[in-house]
Amino acid sequence: AQSVTQPDIHITVSEGASLELRCNYSYGATPYLFWYVQSPGQGLQLLLKYFSGDTLVQGIKGFEAEFKRSQSSFNLRKPSVHWSDAAEYFCAVGAGDKLIFGTGTRLQVFP
Amino acid sequence: DVKVTQSSRYLVKRTGEKVFLECVQDMDHENMFWYRQDPGLGLRLIYFSYDVKMKEKGDIPEGYSVSREKKERFSLILESASTNQTSMYLCASKGQYEKLFFGSGTQLSVL
């Protein structure tokens, strides 16, 4: 069965520090992979997606993610976090007509 | 920009009431989705629709039904609301390249 695991429920970083959010997926075929961000009181916004080709994908707001098939991972990274990045982040895998989401990682940023 | 509008931001209902959550998109998308979001559980798919009058059960359809009479509108119905349906409900439509566009959500409280 398809699934997405985000092992970190809550992460705290200092502003300016680097960030990596982990995501592992289980899917039989070549996956479509996504990262979404949800700011407080908002719906979800797409940060980036991977369909095929270059395994390092660039997204909005300075985020990038790397697809590693051998590890079934799609980790999200940012070299220098800003206070406005505090939000909840969801990894998702495309499974046919629908998207399956992970349980999310809440990012807290300290000044 | 694509707009997905959910009719209510906050809703309070009583146990046993019939509840309608409305969602409208303005981009002629064929696929629309209803998710519920609960802390620690991420987003779980309730129902989705890939065309007018067409619907498919998601992962947690029990206690819910949907209606898609027009392409732009996708309604979620709680036939007899229960306290365990207190949640944040998110509607989404799917555009090109599998991208989901989300509404701002409806926070439903069932008392």
PDB file of C-alpha atoms in Angstrom:
ATOM      1  CA  ALA A   1       0.000   0.000   0.000  1.00  0.00           C
ATOM      2  CA  GLN A   2       1.126   3.515  -0.701  1.00  0.00           C
ATOM      3  CA  SER A   3       2.217   5.557   2.295  1.00  0.00           C
ATOM      4  CA  VAL A   4       4.275   8.541   3.331  1.00  0.00           C
ATOM      5  CA  THR A   5       6.255   8.820   6.551  1.00  0.00           C
ATOM      6  CA  GLN A   6       7.498  12.021   8.073  1.00  0.00           C
ATOM      7  CA  PRO A   7       9.436  10.862  11.122  1.00  0.00           C
ATOM      8  CA  ASP A   8       9.862  14.287  12.715  1.00  0.00           C
ATOM      9  CA  ILE A   9       6.700  15.675  14.277  1.00  0.00           C
ATOM     10  CA  HIS A  10       8.279  18.924  15.438  1.00  0.00           C
ATOM     11  CA  ILE A  11      11.583  20.613  14.580  1.00  0.00           C
ATOM     12  CA  THR A  12      13.047  23.763  16.076  1.00  0.00           C
ATOM     13  CA  VAL A  13      15.841  25.725  14.411  1.00  0.00           C
ATOM     14  CA  SER A  14      17.442  29.112  14.829  1.00  0.00           C
ATOM     15  CA  GLU A  15      16.972  31.736  12.179  1.00  0.00           C
ATOM     16  CA  GLY A  16      19.787  31.488   9.659  1.00  0.00           C
ATOM     17  CA  ALA A  17      20.465  27.828  10.348  1.00  0.00           C
ATOM     18  CA  SER A  18      20.111  25.164   7.698  1.00  0.00           C
ATOM     19  CA  LEU A  19      17.084  22.893   7.582  1.00  0.00           C
ATOM     20  CA  GLU A  20      16.325  19.372   6.450  1.00  0.00           C
ATOM     21  CA  LEU A  21      12.888  17.795   6.769  1.00  0.00           C
ATOM     22  CA  ARG A  22      12.714  14.072   6.196  1.00  0.00           C
ATOM     23  CA  CYS A  23      10.209  12.194   4.067  1.00  0.00           C
ATOM     24  CA  ASN A  24      10.074   8.506   3.173  1.00  0.00           C
ATOM     25  CA  TYR A  25       7.518   6.994   0.855  1.00  0.00           C
ATOM     26  CA  SER A  26       6.232   3.599  -0.138  1.00  0.00           C
ATOM     27  CA  TYR A  27       4.934   3.283  -3.678  1.00  0.00           C
ATOM     28  CA  GLY A  28       5.196   0.510  -6.231  1.00  0.00           C
ATOM     29  CA  ALA A  29       5.770   2.570  -9.342  1.00  0.00           C
ATOM     30  CA  THR A  30       7.827   5.653 -10.101  1.00  0.00           C
ATOM     31  CA  PRO A  31       6.376   8.189  -7.720  1.00  0.00           C
ATOM     32  CA  TYR A  32       5.191  11.718  -8.152  1.00  0.00           C
ATOM     33  CA  LEU A  33       6.401  13.494  -5.004  1.00  0.00           C
ATOM     34  CA  PHE A  34       5.395  16.809  -3.504  1.00  0.00           C
ATOM     35  CA  TRP A  35       6.102  19.123  -0.598  1.00  0.00           C
ATOM     36  CA  TYR A  36       3.376  21.455   0.636  1.00  0.00           C
ATOM     37  CA  VAL A  37       3.521  24.137   3.313  1.00  0.00           C
ATOM     38  CA  GLN A  38       0.685  25.311   5.543  1.00  0.00           C
ATOM     39  CA  SER A  39       0.991  28.592   7.391  1.00  0.00           C
ATOM     40  CA  PRO A  40      -1.254  29.089  10.442  1.00  0.00           C
ATOM     41  CA  GLY A  41      -4.890  29.522   9.442  1.00  0.00           C
ATOM     42  CA  GLN A  42      -4.174  28.880   5.781  1.00  0.00           C
ATOM     43  CA  GLY A  43      -4.696  26.157   3.239  1.00  0.00           C
ATOM     44  CA  LEU A  44      -1.750  24.262   1.782  1.00  0.00           C
ATOM     45  CA  GLN A  45       0.578  25.744  -0.790  1.00  0.00           C
ATOM     46  CA  LEU A  46       2.790  23.746  -3.134  1.00  0.00           C
ATOM     47  CA  LEU A  47       6.524  24.250  -2.493  1.00  0.00           C
ATOM     48  CA  LEU A  48       7.914  21.890  -5.116  1.00  0.00           C
ATOM     49  CA  LYS A  49       7.310  18.644  -6.955  1.00  0.00           C
ATOM     50  CA  TYR A  50       9.245  15.800  -8.547  1.00  0.00           C
ATOM     51  CA  PHE A  51       7.951  13.877 -11.547  1.00  0.00           C
ATOM     52  CA  SER A  52      11.054  12.667 -13.354  1.00  0.00           C
ATOM     53  CA  GLY A  53      14.480  13.756 -14.531  1.00  0.00           C
ATOM     54  CA  ASP A  54      16.867  15.691 -12.319  1.00  0.00           C
ATOM     55  CA  THR A  55      16.607  14.300  -8.812  1.00  0.00           C
ATOM     56  CA  LEU A  56      17.331  17.669  -7.198  1.00  0.00           C
ATOM     57  CA  VAL A  57      14.336  19.950  -7.590  1.00  0.00           C
ATOM     58  CA  GLN A  58      14.090  23.607  -6.776  1.00  0.00           C
ATOM     59  CA  GLY A  59      10.966  25.157  -5.347  1.00  0.00           C
ATOM     60  CA  ILE A  60       9.627  28.452  -4.131  1.00  0.00           C
ATOM     61  CA  LYS A  61      10.922  30.402  -1.136  1.00  0.00           C
ATOM     62  CA  GLY A  62      14.444  29.008  -1.531  1.00  0.00           C
ATOM     63  CA  PHE A  63      13.520  25.371  -0.802  1.00  0.00           C
ATOM     64  CA  GLU A  64      14.896  22.345  -2.614  1.00  0.00           C
ATOM     65  CA  ALA A  65      14.368  18.608  -2.319  1.00  0.00           C
ATOM     66  CA  GLU A  66      16.303  15.581  -3.445  1.00  0.00           C
ATOM     67  CA  PHE A  67      14.731  12.354  -4.671  1.00  0.00           C
ATOM     68  CA  LYS A  68      16.717   9.270  -3.694  1.00  0.00           C
ATOM     69  CA  ARG A  69      15.149   6.152  -5.134  1.00  0.00           C
ATOM     70  CA  SER A  70      17.499   3.786  -3.298  1.00  0.00           C
ATOM     71  CA  GLN A  71      16.389   5.241   0.029  1.00  0.00           C
ATOM     72  CA  SER A  72      12.756   5.909  -0.932  1.00  0.00           C
ATOM     73  CA  SER A  73      13.268   9.414   0.338  1.00  0.00           C
ATOM     74  CA  PHE A  74      12.405  12.934  -0.729  1.00  0.00           C
ATOM     75  CA  ASN A  75      13.918  15.234   1.889  1.00  0.00           C
ATOM     76  CA  LEU A  76      13.271  18.960   1.894  1.00  0.00           C
ATOM     77  CA  ARG A  77      16.159  21.369   2.508  1.00  0.00           C
ATOM     78  CA  LYS A  78      16.838  25.043   2.908  1.00  0.00           C
ATOM     79  CA  PRO A  79      20.310  26.481   3.492  1.00  0.00           C
ATOM     80  CA  SER A  80      19.232  29.392   5.693  1.00  0.00           C
ATOM     81  CA  VAL A  81      15.883  29.494   7.454  1.00  0.00           C
ATOM     82  CA  HIS A  82      13.894  32.707   7.883  1.00  0.00           C
ATOM     83  CA  TRP A  83      11.426  33.394  10.695  1.00  0.00           C
ATOM     84  CA  SER A  84       8.623  33.426   8.105  1.00  0.00           C
ATOM     85  CA  ASP A  85       9.329  29.762   7.316  1.00  0.00           C
ATOM     86  CA  ALA A  86       7.662  28.729  10.581  1.00  0.00           C
ATOM     87  CA  ALA A  87       4.767  26.553   9.416  1.00  0.00           C
ATOM     88  CA  GLU A  88       3.715  22.960   8.982  1.00  0.00           C
ATOM     89  CA  TYR A  89       5.223  21.004   6.120  1.00  0.00           C
ATOM     90  CA  PHE A  90       3.633  18.051   4.399  1.00  0.00           C
ATOM     91  CA  CYS A  91       5.204  15.536   2.069  1.00  0.00           C
ATOM     92  CA  ALA A  92       2.889  13.738  -0.369  1.00  0.00           C
ATOM     93  CA  VAL A  93       3.032  11.013  -2.999  1.00  0.00           C
ATOM     94  CA  GLY A  94       0.799  10.896  -6.050  1.00  0.00           C
ATOM     95  CA  ALA A  95      -1.064   7.597  -6.209  1.00  0.00           C
ATOM     96  CA  GLY A  96      -3.240   7.420  -9.292  1.00  0.00           C
ATOM     97  CA  ASP A  97      -5.924  10.087  -9.074  1.00  0.00           C
ATOM     98  CA  LYS A  98      -5.164  11.084  -5.502  1.00  0.00           C
ATOM     99  CA  LEU A  99      -2.425  12.384  -3.245  1.00  0.00           C
ATOM    100  CA  ILE A 100      -1.428  10.624  -0.053  1.00  0.00           C
ATOM    101  CA  PHE A 101      -0.037  12.915   2.604  1.00  0.00           C
ATOM    102  CA  GLY A 102       2.320  12.356   5.486  1.00  0.00           C
ATOM    103  CA  THR A 103       1.404  13.431   8.999  1.00  0.00           C
ATOM    104  CA  GLY A 104       3.358  16.659   8.740  1.00  0.00           C
ATOM    105  CA  THR A 105       6.329  18.306  10.429  1.00  0.00           C
ATOM    106  CA  ARG A 106       5.824  21.487  12.398  1.00  0.00           C
ATOM    107  CA  LEU A 107       8.745  23.879  12.060  1.00  0.00           C
ATOM    108  CA  GLN A 108       9.450  26.419  14.751  1.00  0.00           C
ATOM    109  CA  VAL A 109      12.051  29.146  14.137  1.00  0.00           C
ATOM    110  CA  PHE A 110      13.789  30.981  16.954  1.00  0.00           C
ATOM    111  CA  PRO A 111      15.340  34.431  16.416  1.00  0.00           C
TER     112      PRO A 111
ATOM    113  CA  ASP B   1      -4.445  32.516  -9.963  1.00  0.00           C
ATOM    114  CA  VAL B   2      -6.651  29.565  -9.157  1.00  0.00           C
ATOM    115  CA  LYS B   3      -9.160  30.203  -6.441  1.00  0.00           C
ATOM    116  CA  VAL B   4     -10.722  27.500  -4.291  1.00  0.00           C
ATOM    117  CA  THR B   5     -13.348  28.935  -1.999  1.00  0.00           C
ATOM    118  CA  GLN B   6     -14.831  27.189   0.995  1.00  0.00           C
ATOM    119  CA  SER B   7     -18.073  28.766   2.107  1.00  0.00           C
ATOM    120  CA  SER B   8     -17.387  28.882   5.849  1.00  0.00           C
ATOM    121  CA  ARG B   9     -14.200  29.397   7.817  1.00  0.00           C
ATOM    122  CA  TYR B  10     -15.716  28.300  11.119  1.00  0.00           C
ATOM    123  CA  LEU B  11     -18.838  26.252  11.733  1.00  0.00           C
ATOM    124  CA  VAL B  12     -20.454  25.026  14.944  1.00  0.00           C
ATOM    125  CA  LYS B  13     -23.118  22.338  14.730  1.00  0.00           C
ATOM    126  CA  ARG B  14     -24.964  20.051  17.107  1.00  0.00           C
ATOM    127  CA  THR B  15     -24.785  16.270  17.196  1.00  0.00           C
ATOM    128  CA  GLY B  16     -27.243  14.742  14.764  1.00  0.00           C
ATOM    129  CA  GLU B  17     -27.520  17.773  12.509  1.00  0.00           C
ATOM    130  CA  LYS B  18     -27.076  17.449   8.760  1.00  0.00           C
ATOM    131  CA  VAL B  19     -24.107  19.551   7.701  1.00  0.00           C
ATOM    132  CA  PHE B  20     -23.162  20.830   4.258  1.00  0.00           C
ATOM    133  CA  LEU B  21     -19.653  22.044   3.470  1.00  0.00           C
ATOM    134  CA  GLU B  22     -19.406  23.817   0.151  1.00  0.00           C
ATOM    135  CA  CYS B  23     -16.395  24.242  -2.089  1.00  0.00           C
ATOM    136  CA  VAL B  24     -16.156  26.160  -5.362  1.00  0.00           C
ATOM    137  CA  GLN B  25     -13.230  26.389  -7.788  1.00  0.00           C
ATOM    138  CA  ASP B  26     -12.906  28.816 -10.654  1.00  0.00           C
ATOM    139  CA  MET B  27     -10.503  27.020 -13.002  1.00  0.00           C
ATOM    140  CA  ASP B  28     -12.641  24.378 -14.667  1.00  0.00           C
ATOM    141  CA  HIS B  29     -10.691  21.580 -12.984  1.00  0.00           C
ATOM    142  CA  GLU B  30     -12.133  18.110 -13.339  1.00  0.00           C
ATOM    143  CA  ASN B  31     -10.727  16.596 -10.138  1.00  0.00           C
ATOM    144  CA  MET B  32     -11.779  17.813  -6.718  1.00  0.00           C
ATOM    145  CA  PHE B  33     -11.048  16.442  -3.255  1.00  0.00           C
ATOM    146  CA  TRP B  34     -12.187  16.616   0.344  1.00  0.00           C
ATOM    147  CA  TYR B  35      -9.640  16.005   3.098  1.00  0.00           C
ATOM    148  CA  ARG B  36      -9.898  16.249   6.841  1.00  0.00           C
ATOM    149  CA  GLN B  37      -6.918  17.394   8.863  1.00  0.00           C
ATOM    150  CA  ASP B  38      -6.352  16.355  12.456  1.00  0.00           C
ATOM    151  CA  PRO B  39      -3.295  16.964  14.646  1.00  0.00           C
ATOM    152  CA  GLY B  40      -0.810  14.127  14.366  1.00  0.00           C
ATOM    153  CA  LEU B  41      -2.762  12.453  11.563  1.00  0.00           C
ATOM    154  CA  GLY B  42      -2.022  14.796   8.684  1.00  0.00           C
ATOM    155  CA  LEU B  43      -4.490  15.004   5.814  1.00  0.00           C
ATOM    156  CA  ARG B  44      -6.771  12.071   5.180  1.00  0.00           C
ATOM    157  CA  LEU B  45      -8.793  11.762   2.000  1.00  0.00           C
ATOM    158  CA  ILE B  46     -12.557  11.490   2.502  1.00  0.00           C
ATOM    159  CA  TYR B  47     -13.894  11.566  -1.053  1.00  0.00           C
ATOM    160  CA  PHE B  48     -12.837  12.766  -4.441  1.00  0.00           C
ATOM    161  CA  SER B  49     -14.542  13.419  -7.737  1.00  0.00           C
ATOM    162  CA  TYR B  50     -13.101  13.271 -11.236  1.00  0.00           C
ATOM    163  CA  ASP B  51     -16.126  14.614 -13.084  1.00  0.00           C
ATOM    164  CA  VAL B  52     -19.650  15.890 -12.609  1.00  0.00           C
ATOM    165  CA  LYS B  53     -21.782  13.322 -10.801  1.00  0.00           C
ATOM    166  CA  MET B  54     -18.748  11.033 -10.443  1.00  0.00           C
ATOM    167  CA  LYS B  55     -17.302  10.284  -7.021  1.00  0.00           C
ATOM    168  CA  GLU B  56     -14.863   7.910  -5.426  1.00  0.00           C
ATOM    169  CA  LYS B  57     -14.385   6.971  -1.800  1.00  0.00           C
ATOM    170  CA  GLY B  58     -11.139   7.960  -0.211  1.00  0.00           C
ATOM    171  CA  ASP B  59      -9.567   6.445   2.871  1.00  0.00           C
ATOM    172  CA  ILE B  60     -12.161   7.527   5.460  1.00  0.00           C
ATOM    173  CA  PRO B  61     -15.583   7.906   3.774  1.00  0.00           C
ATOM    174  CA  GLU B  62     -17.697   6.565   6.651  1.00  0.00           C
ATOM    175  CA  GLY B  63     -20.216   9.108   7.887  1.00  0.00           C
ATOM    176  CA  TYR B  64     -19.799  11.334   4.847  1.00  0.00           C
ATOM    177  CA  SER B  65     -21.263  11.721   1.394  1.00  0.00           C
ATOM    178  CA  VAL B  66     -20.571  14.132  -1.449  1.00  0.00           C
ATOM    179  CA  SER B  67     -22.355  15.853  -4.267  1.00  0.00           C
ATOM    180  CA  ARG B  68     -20.996  17.190  -7.563  1.00  0.00           C
ATOM    181  CA  GLU B  69     -23.858  18.542  -9.636  1.00  0.00           C
ATOM    182  CA  LYS B  70     -21.751  21.185 -11.367  1.00  0.00           C
ATOM    183  CA  LYS B  71     -18.106  21.052 -12.329  1.00  0.00           C
ATOM    184  CA  GLU B  72     -17.097  23.997 -10.181  1.00  0.00           C
ATOM    185  CA  ARG B  73     -18.826  22.901  -6.981  1.00  0.00           C
ATOM    186  CA  PHE B  74     -18.063  19.951  -4.729  1.00  0.00           C
ATOM    187  CA  SER B  75     -20.061  19.558  -1.543  1.00  0.00           C
ATOM    188  CA  LEU B  76     -19.288  17.429   1.486  1.00  0.00           C
ATOM    189  CA  ILE B  77     -22.270  16.234   3.502  1.00  0.00           C
ATOM    190  CA  LEU B  78     -22.319  14.957   7.045  1.00  0.00           C
ATOM    191  CA  GLU B  79     -25.653  13.141   7.205  1.00  0.00           C
ATOM    192  CA  SER B  80     -25.793  13.102  11.004  1.00  0.00           C
ATOM    193  CA  ALA B  81     -22.912  14.980  12.569  1.00  0.00           C
ATOM    194  CA  SER B  82     -21.066  13.362  15.447  1.00  0.00           C
ATOM    195  CA  THR B  83     -18.466  14.740  17.842  1.00  0.00           C
ATOM    196  CA  ASN B  84     -15.712  12.664  16.240  1.00  0.00           C
ATOM    197  CA  GLN B  85     -16.260  14.639  13.041  1.00  0.00           C
ATOM    198  CA  THR B  86     -14.968  17.783  14.707  1.00  0.00           C
ATOM    199  CA  SER B  87     -12.038  18.631  12.484  1.00  0.00           C
ATOM    200  CA  MET B  88     -10.533  20.941   9.889  1.00  0.00           C
ATOM    201  CA  TYR B  89     -11.926  20.179   6.440  1.00  0.00           C
ATOM    202  CA  LEU B  90      -9.912  21.091   3.375  1.00  0.00           C
ATOM    203  CA  CYS B  91     -11.154  21.150  -0.185  1.00  0.00           C
ATOM    204  CA  ALA B  92      -8.789  21.000  -3.152  1.00  0.00           C
ATOM    205  CA  SER B  93      -8.931  20.916  -6.923  1.00  0.00           C
ATOM    206  CA  LYS B  94      -6.278  19.433  -9.171  1.00  0.00           C
ATOM    207  CA  GLY B  95      -4.745  21.377 -11.985  1.00  0.00           C
ATOM    208  CA  GLN B  96      -1.986  20.705 -14.460  1.00  0.00           C
ATOM    209  CA  TYR B  97       0.962  18.500 -13.494  1.00  0.00           C
ATOM    210  CA  GLU B  98      -0.941  17.001 -10.578  1.00  0.00           C
ATOM    211  CA  LYS B  99      -0.790  20.259  -8.621  1.00  0.00           C
ATOM    212  CA  LEU B 100      -3.438  20.606  -5.910  1.00  0.00           C
ATOM    213  CA  PHE B 101      -4.950  23.975  -5.096  1.00  0.00           C
ATOM    214  CA  PHE B 102      -6.396  24.178  -1.607  1.00  0.00           C
ATOM    215  CA  GLY B 103      -9.074  26.271  -0.010  1.00  0.00           C
ATOM    216  CA  SER B 104      -8.449  27.934   3.344  1.00  0.00           C
ATOM    217  CA  GLY B 105     -10.326  25.237   5.210  1.00  0.00           C
ATOM    218  CA  THR B 106     -13.451  24.974   7.357  1.00  0.00           C
ATOM    219  CA  GLN B 107     -12.973  24.353  11.066  1.00  0.00           C
ATOM    220  CA  LEU B 108     -16.027  22.353  12.081  1.00  0.00           C
ATOM    221  CA  SER B 109     -16.966  21.860  15.718  1.00  0.00           C
ATOM    222  CA  VAL B 110     -19.709  19.378  16.551  1.00  0.00           C
ATOM    223  CA  LEU B 111     -21.100  19.797  20.058  1.00  0.00           C
TER     224      LEU B 111
END
